[in-house]
Short mmCIF file of C-alpha atoms and ligand atoms in Angstrom, two decimals:
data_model
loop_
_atom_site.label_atom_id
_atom_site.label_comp_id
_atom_site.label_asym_id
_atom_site.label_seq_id
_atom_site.Cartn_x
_atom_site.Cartn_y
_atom_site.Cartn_z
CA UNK A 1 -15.35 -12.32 16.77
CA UNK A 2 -13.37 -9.05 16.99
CA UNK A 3 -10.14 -8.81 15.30
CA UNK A 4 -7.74 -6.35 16.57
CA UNK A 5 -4.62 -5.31 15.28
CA UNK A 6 -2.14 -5.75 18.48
CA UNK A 7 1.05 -2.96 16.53
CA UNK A 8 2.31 -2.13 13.68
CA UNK A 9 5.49 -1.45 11.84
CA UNK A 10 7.04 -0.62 8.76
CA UNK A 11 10.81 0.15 6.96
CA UNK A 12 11.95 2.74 4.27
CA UNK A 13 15.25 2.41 2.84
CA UNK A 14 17.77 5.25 3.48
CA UNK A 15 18.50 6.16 0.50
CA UNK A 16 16.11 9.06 -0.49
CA UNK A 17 15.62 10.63 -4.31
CA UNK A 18 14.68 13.69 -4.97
CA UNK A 19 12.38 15.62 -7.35
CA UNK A 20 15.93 17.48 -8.37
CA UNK A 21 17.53 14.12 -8.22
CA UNK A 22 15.12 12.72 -11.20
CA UNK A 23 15.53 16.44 -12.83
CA UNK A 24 18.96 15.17 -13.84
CA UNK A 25 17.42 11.57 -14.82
CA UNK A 26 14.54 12.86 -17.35
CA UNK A 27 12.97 15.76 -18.49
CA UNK A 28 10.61 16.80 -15.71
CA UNK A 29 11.14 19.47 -13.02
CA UNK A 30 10.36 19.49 -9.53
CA UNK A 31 7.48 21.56 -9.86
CA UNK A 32 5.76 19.33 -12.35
CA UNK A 33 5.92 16.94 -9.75
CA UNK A 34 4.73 18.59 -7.10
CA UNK A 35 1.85 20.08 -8.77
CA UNK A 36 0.79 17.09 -10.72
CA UNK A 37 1.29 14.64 -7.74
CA UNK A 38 2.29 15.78 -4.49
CA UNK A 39 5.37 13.94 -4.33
CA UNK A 40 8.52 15.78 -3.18
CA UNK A 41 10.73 12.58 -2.44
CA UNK A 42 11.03 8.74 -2.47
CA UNK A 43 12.90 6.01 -0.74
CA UNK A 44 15.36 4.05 -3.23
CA UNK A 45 15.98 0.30 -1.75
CA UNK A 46 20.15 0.06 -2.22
CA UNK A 47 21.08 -2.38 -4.73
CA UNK A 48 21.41 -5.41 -2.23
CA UNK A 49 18.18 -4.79 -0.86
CA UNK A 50 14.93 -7.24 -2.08
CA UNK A 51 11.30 -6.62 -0.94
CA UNK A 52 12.07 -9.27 1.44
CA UNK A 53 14.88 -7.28 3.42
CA UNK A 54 12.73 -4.71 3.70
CA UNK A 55 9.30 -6.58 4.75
CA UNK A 56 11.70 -8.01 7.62
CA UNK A 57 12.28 -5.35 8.70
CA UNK A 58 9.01 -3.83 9.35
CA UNK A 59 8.04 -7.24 10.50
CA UNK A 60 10.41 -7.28 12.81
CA UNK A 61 9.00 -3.68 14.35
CA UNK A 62 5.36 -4.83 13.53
CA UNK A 63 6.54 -8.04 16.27
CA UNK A 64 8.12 -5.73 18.83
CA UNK A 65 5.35 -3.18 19.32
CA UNK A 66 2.79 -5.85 19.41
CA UNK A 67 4.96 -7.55 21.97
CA UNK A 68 4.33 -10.86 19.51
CA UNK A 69 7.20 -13.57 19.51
CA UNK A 70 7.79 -14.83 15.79
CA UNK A 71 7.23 -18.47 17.11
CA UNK A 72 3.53 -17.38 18.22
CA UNK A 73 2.15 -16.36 14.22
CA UNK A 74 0.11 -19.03 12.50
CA UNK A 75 -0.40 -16.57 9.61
CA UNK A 76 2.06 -14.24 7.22
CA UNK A 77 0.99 -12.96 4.37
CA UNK A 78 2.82 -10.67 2.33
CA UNK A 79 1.24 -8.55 -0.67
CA UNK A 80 3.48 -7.75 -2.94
CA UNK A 81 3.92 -7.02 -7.09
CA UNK A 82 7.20 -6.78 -6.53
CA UNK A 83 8.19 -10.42 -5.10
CA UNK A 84 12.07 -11.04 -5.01
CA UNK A 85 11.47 -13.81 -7.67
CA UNK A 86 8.90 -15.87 -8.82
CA UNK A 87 8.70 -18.82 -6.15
CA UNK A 88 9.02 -19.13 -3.85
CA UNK A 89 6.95 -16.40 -2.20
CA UNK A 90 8.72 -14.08 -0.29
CA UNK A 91 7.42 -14.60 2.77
CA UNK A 92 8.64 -18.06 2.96
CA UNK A 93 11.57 -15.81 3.16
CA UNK A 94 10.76 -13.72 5.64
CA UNK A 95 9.51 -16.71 7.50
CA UNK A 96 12.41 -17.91 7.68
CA UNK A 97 14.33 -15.26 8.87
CA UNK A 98 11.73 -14.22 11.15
CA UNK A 99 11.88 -17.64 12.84
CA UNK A 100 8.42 -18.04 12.63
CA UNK A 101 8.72 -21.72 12.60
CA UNK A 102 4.78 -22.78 13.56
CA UNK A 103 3.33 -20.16 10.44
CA UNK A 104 2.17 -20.99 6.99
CA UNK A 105 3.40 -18.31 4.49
CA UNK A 106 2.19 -16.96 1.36
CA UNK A 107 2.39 -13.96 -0.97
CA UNK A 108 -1.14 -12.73 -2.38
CA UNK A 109 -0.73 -9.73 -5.42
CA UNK A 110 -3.25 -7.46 -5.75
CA UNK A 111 -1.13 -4.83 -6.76
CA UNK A 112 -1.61 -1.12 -4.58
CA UNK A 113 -4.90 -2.62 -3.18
CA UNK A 114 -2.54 -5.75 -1.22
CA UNK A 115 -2.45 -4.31 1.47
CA UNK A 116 -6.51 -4.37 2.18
CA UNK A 117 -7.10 -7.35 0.44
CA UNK A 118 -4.44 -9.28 3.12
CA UNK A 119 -5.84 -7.88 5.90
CA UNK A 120 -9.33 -9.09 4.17
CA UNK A 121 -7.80 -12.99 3.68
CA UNK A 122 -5.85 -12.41 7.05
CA UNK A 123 -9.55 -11.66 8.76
CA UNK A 124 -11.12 -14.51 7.71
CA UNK A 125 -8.87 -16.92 8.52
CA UNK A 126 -8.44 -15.46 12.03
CA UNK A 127 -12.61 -15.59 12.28
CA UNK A 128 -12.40 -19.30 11.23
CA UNK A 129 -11.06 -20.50 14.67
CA UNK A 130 -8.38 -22.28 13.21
CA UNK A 131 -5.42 -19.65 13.37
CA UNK A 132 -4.75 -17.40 16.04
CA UNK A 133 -2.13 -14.86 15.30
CA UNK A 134 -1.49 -13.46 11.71
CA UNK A 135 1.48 -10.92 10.31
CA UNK A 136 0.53 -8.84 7.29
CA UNK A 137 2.99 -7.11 5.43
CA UNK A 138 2.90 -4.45 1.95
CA UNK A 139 5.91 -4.55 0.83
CA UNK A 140 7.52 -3.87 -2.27
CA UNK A 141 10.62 -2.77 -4.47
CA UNK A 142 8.79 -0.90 -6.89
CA UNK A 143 12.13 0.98 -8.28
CA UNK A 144 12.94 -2.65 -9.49
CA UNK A 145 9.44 -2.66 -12.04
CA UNK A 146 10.67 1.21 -12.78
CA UNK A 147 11.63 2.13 -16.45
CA UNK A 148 14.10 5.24 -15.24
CA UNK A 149 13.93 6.99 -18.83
CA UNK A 150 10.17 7.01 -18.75
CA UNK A 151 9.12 10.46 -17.17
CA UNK A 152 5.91 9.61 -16.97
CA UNK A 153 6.19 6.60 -14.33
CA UNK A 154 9.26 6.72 -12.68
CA UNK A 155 8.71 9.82 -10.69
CA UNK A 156 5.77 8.40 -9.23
CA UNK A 157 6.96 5.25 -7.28
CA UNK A 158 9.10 4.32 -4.24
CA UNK A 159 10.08 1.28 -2.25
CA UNK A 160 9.34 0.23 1.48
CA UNK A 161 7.50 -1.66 3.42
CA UNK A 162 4.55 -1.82 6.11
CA UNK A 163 3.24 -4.71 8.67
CA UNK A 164 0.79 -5.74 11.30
CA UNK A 165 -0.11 -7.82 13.48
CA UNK A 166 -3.52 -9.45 13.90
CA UNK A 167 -5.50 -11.49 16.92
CA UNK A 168 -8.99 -12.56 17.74
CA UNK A 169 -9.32 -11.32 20.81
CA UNK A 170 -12.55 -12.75 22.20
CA UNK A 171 -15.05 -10.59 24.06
CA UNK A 172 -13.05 -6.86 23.02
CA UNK A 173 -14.24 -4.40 21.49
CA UNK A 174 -13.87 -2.66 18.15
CA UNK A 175 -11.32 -3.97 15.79
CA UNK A 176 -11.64 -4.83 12.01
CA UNK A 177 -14.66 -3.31 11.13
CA UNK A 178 -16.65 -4.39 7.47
CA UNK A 179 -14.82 -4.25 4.11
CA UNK A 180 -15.82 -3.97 0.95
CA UNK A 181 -13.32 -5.07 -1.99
CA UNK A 182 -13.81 -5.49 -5.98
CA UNK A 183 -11.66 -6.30 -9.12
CA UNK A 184 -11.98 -5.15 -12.62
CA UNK A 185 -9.60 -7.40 -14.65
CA UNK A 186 -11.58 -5.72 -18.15
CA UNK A 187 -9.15 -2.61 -17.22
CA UNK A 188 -5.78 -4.33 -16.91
CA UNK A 189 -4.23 -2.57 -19.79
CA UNK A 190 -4.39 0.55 -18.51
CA UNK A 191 -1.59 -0.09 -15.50
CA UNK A 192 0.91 -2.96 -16.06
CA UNK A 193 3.88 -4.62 -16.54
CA UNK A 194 3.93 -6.33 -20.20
CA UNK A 195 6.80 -8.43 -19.93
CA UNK A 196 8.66 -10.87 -17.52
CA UNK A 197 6.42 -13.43 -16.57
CA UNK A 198 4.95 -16.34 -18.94
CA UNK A 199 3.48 -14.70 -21.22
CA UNK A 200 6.35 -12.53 -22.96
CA UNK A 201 9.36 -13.91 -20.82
CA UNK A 202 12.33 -11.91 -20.89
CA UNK A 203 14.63 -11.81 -24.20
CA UNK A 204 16.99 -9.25 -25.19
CA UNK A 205 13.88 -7.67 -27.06
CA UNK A 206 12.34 -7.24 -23.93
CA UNK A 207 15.39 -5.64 -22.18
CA UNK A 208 16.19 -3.50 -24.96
CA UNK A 209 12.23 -2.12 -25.51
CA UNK A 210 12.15 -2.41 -21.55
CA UNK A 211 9.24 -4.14 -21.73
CA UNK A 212 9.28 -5.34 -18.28
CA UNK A 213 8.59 -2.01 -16.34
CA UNK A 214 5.79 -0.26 -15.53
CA UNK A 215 3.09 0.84 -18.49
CA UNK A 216 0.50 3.42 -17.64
CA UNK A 217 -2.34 5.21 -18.55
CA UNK A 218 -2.55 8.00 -16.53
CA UNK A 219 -4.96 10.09 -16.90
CA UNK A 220 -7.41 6.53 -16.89
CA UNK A 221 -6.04 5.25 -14.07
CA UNK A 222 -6.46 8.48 -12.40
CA UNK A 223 -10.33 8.67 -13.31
CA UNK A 224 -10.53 5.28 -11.83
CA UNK A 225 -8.96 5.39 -9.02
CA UNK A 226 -11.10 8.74 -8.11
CA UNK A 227 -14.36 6.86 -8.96
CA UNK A 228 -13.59 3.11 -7.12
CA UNK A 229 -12.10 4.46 -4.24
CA UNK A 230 -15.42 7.29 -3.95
CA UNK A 231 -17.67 4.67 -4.41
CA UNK A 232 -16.20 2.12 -2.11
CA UNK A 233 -15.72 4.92 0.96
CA UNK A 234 -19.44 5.51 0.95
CA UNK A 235 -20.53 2.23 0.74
CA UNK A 236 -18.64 1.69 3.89
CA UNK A 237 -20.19 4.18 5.59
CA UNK A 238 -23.51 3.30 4.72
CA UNK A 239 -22.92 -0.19 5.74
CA UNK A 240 -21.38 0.68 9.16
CA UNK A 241 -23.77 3.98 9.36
CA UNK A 242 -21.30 6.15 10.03
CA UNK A 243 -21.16 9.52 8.93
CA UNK A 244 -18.11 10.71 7.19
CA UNK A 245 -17.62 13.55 9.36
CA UNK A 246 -17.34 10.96 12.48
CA UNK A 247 -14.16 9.77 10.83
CA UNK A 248 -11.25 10.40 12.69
CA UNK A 249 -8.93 9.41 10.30
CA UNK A 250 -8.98 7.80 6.79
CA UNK A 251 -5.85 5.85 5.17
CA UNK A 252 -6.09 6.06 1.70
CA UNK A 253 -3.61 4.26 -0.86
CA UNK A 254 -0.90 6.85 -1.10
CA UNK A 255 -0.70 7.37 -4.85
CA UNK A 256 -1.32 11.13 -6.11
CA UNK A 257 -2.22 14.09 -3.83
CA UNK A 258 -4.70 15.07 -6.31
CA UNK A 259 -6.47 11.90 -6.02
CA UNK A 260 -6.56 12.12 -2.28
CA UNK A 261 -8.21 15.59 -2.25
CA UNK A 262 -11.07 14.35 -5.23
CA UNK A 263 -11.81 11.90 -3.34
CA UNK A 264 -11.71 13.23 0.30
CA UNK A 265 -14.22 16.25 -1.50
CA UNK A 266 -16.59 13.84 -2.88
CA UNK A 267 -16.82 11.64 0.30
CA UNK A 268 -16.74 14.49 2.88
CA UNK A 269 -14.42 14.15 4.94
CA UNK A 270 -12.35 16.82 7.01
CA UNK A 271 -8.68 17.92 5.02
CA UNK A 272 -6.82 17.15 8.62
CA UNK A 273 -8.57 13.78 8.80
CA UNK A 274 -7.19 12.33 5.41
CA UNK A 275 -3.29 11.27 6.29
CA UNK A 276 -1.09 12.03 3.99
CA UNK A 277 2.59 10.69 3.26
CA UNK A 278 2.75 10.73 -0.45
CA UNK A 279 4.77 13.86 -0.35
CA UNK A 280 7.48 11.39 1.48
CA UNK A 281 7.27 8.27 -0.25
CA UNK A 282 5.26 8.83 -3.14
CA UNK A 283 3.40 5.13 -4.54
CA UNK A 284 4.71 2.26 -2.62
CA UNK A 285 2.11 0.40 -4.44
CA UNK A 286 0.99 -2.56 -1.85
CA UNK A 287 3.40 -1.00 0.87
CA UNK A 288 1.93 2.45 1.46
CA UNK A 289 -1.24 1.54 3.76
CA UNK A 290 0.84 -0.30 6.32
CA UNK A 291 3.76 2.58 6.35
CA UNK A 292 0.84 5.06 6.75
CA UNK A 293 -0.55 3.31 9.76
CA UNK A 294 2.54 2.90 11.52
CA UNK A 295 3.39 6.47 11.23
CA UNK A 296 0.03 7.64 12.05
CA UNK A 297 -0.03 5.33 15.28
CA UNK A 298 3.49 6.52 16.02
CA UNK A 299 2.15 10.28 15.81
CA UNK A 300 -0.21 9.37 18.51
CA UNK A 301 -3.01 10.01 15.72
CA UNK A 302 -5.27 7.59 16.77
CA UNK A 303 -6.79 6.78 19.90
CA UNK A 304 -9.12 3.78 21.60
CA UNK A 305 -12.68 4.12 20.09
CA UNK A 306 -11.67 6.42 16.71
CA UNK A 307 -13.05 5.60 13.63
CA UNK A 308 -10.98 4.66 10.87
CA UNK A 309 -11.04 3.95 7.48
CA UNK A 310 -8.55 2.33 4.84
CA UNK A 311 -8.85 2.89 1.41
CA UNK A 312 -7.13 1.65 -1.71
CA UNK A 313 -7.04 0.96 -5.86
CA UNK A 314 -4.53 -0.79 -8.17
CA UNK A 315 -3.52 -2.48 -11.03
CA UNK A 316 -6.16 -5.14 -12.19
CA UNK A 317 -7.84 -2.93 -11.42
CA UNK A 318 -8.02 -3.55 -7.75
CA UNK A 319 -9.73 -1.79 -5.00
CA UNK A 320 -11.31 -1.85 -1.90
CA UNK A 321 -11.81 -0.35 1.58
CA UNK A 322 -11.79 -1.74 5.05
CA UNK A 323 -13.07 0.25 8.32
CA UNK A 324 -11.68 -0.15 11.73
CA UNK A 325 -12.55 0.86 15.38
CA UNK A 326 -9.42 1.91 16.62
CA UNK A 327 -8.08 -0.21 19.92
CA UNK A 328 -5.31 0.95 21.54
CA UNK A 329 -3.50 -2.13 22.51
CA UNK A 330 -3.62 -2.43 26.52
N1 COA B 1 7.55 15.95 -16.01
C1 COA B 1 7.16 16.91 -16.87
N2 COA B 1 6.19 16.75 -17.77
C2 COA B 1 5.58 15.54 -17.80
C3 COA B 1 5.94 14.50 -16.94
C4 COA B 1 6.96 14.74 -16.02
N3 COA B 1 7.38 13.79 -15.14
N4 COA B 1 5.15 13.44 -17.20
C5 COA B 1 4.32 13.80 -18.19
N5 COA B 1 4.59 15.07 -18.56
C6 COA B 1 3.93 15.86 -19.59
C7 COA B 1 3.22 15.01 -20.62
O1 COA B 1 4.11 14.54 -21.60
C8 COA B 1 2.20 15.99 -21.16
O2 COA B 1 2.83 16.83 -22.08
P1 COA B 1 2.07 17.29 -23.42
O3 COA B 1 0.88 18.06 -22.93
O4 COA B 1 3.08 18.12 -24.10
O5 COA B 1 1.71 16.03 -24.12
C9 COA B 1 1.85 16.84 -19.95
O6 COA B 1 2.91 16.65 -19.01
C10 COA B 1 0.54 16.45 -19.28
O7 COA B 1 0.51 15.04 -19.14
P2 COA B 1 -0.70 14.28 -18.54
O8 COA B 1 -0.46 12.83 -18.60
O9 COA B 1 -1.97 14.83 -19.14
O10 COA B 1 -0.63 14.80 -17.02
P3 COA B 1 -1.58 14.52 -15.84
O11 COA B 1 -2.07 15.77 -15.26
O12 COA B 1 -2.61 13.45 -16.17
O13 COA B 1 -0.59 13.88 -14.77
C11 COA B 1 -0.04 11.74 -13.84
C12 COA B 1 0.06 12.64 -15.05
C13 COA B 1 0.66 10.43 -14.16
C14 COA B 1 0.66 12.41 -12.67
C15 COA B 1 -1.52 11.52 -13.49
O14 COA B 1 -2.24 11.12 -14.65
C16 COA B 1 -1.72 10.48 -12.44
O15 COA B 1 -1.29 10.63 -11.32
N6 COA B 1 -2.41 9.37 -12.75
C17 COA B 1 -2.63 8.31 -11.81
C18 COA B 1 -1.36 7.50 -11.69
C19 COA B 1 -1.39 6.58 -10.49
O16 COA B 1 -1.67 7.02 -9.42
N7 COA B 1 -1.06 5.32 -10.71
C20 COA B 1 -1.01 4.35 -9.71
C21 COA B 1 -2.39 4.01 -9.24
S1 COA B 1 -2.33 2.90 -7.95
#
């Protein structure tokens, strides 16, 4: 039962931040930055803005290029670790505002590897017969989790969002190809947020130690991230029995340039074949996947029959990897 996805979209905010910007915020320079990460820029969500605003918004584009009417989903799932609060899920909100009166909605965390893992839960529930038409949406307000007098995390991170739409098309060709996804939960440590849910709720201790922002082990997470994401890209192939060098285009989690180009050595794929956005956005945690799609099918980077790959790790840890034939919608 193929599964195609009919168009994507996806929203940054306006507001962008600069490596000079954060050199007047904390001790780091712009060539740190760059050097360490990749990252040149990020999108700051203005102050009135929650993950939901902005996972409407790509929605909303996601809808119009797939020429899908909000009334016609049966599915939207948003991943997010940024959620505007704790129930209920945001896309009940976006639901709402979307008018998609005849969907169920639900949030699913799995932290940067969201993205994959909805389009995973999205899959199956299309392939059951019993929903037609799903939305998926990354979106998140990371700069909301950020501790902006740590150096060390708040460079990395941005806010936006990304979104598809899903169909089983019977008797087409291509589509949502096999995925492979894992979780590690021994590792959750490493990449966190301590405080602000039920197990150390918010006090003034919390706010003054700021607890409830983003703690990271870098250099781990790094190693990690090199080694899941490796392993899961050529387990892929081996399962579809593709060779790397027929991929036309991989979508990795955009987290660290440096992590890109380990992995994209170790798997072997071609430099111009691995997209890259980080430079942009830098980690839109759950988000980046479904910006980088949009923008790479509104470059006119992929055409009908390409192989594709998505890639991804997270918090948890997370990770997985889902292949695609590439469709373009008639
Ligand atoms: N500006 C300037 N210096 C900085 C800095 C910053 N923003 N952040 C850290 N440093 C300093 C450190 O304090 C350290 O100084 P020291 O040697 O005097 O102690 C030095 O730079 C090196 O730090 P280190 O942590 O070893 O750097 P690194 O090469 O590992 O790069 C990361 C740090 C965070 C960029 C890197 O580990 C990384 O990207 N990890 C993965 C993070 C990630 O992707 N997380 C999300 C996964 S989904």
């Amino acid at each position: 039962m193929p599964i195609q996805l009919l168009g994507t979209g996806s929203y940054t905010p306006e507001k962008i931040l600069t490596n000079q910007d954060l050199e007047k915020m904390v001790d780091t320079n712009d060539e740190w930055i760059v050097t360490r990460t990749g990252i040149r820029e990020r999108r700051i969500a203005a102050d009135d803005q929650a993950t939901s605003d902005l996972a409407l918004i790509a929605a909303e584009r996601a809808l119009e290029s797939s020429g899908v009417k909000a009334s016609e989903l049966d599915v939207i799932l948003i991943a997010t670790c940024s959620p505007d609060m704790a129930f209920p899920s945001t896309a009940t909100l976006v639901q709402h505002r979307l008018g998609a009166v005849n969907a169920f909605a639900m949030d699913l965390s799995a932290a940067c590897s969201g993205f994959i893992f909805a389009l995973e839960t999205a899959r199956n529930l299309l392939e059951s017969g019993r929903y037609g038409t799903a939305l998926v949406i990354g979106a998140e307000k990371m700069s909301s989790l950020l501790d902006w007098q740590d150096r060390t995390t708040c460079i990395l991170f941005g806010d936006g969002a990304g979104a598809a739409v899903l169909r089983n098309e019977e008797g087409s060709k291509g589509g949502l190809g096999p995925c492979n996804l894992g979780s590690n939960g021994s590792l959750s440590e490493l990449l966190l947020v301590p405080a602000g849910g039920s197990r150390i709720p918010v006090t003034a201790k919390v706010l003054e130690e700021r607890s409830n922002t983003i703690s990271m082990a870098g250099q781990e997470v790094f190693k990690h991230a090199v080694l899941n994401m490796t392993k899961t890209a050529k387990h892929l192939l081996k399962e579809a029995e593709w060779d790397a060098k027929e991929l036309a285009l991989v979508i990795p989690h955009q987290a660290n340039q440096r992590i890109l180009e380990a992995i994209r050595t170790r798997v072997g794929v071609e430099k111009d074949n691995v997209f890259v956005n980080v430079d942009k956005y830098g980690n839109t945690s759950s988000a980046s996947i479904g910006i980088a799609l949009d923008e790479a099918v509104r470059q006119g980077r992929l055409n009908s029959g390409d192989r594709v790959m998505l890639l991804a790790f997270g918090a948890g840890f997370t990770w997985g990897g889902m292949l695609l034939e590439w469709r373009t919608p008639a």
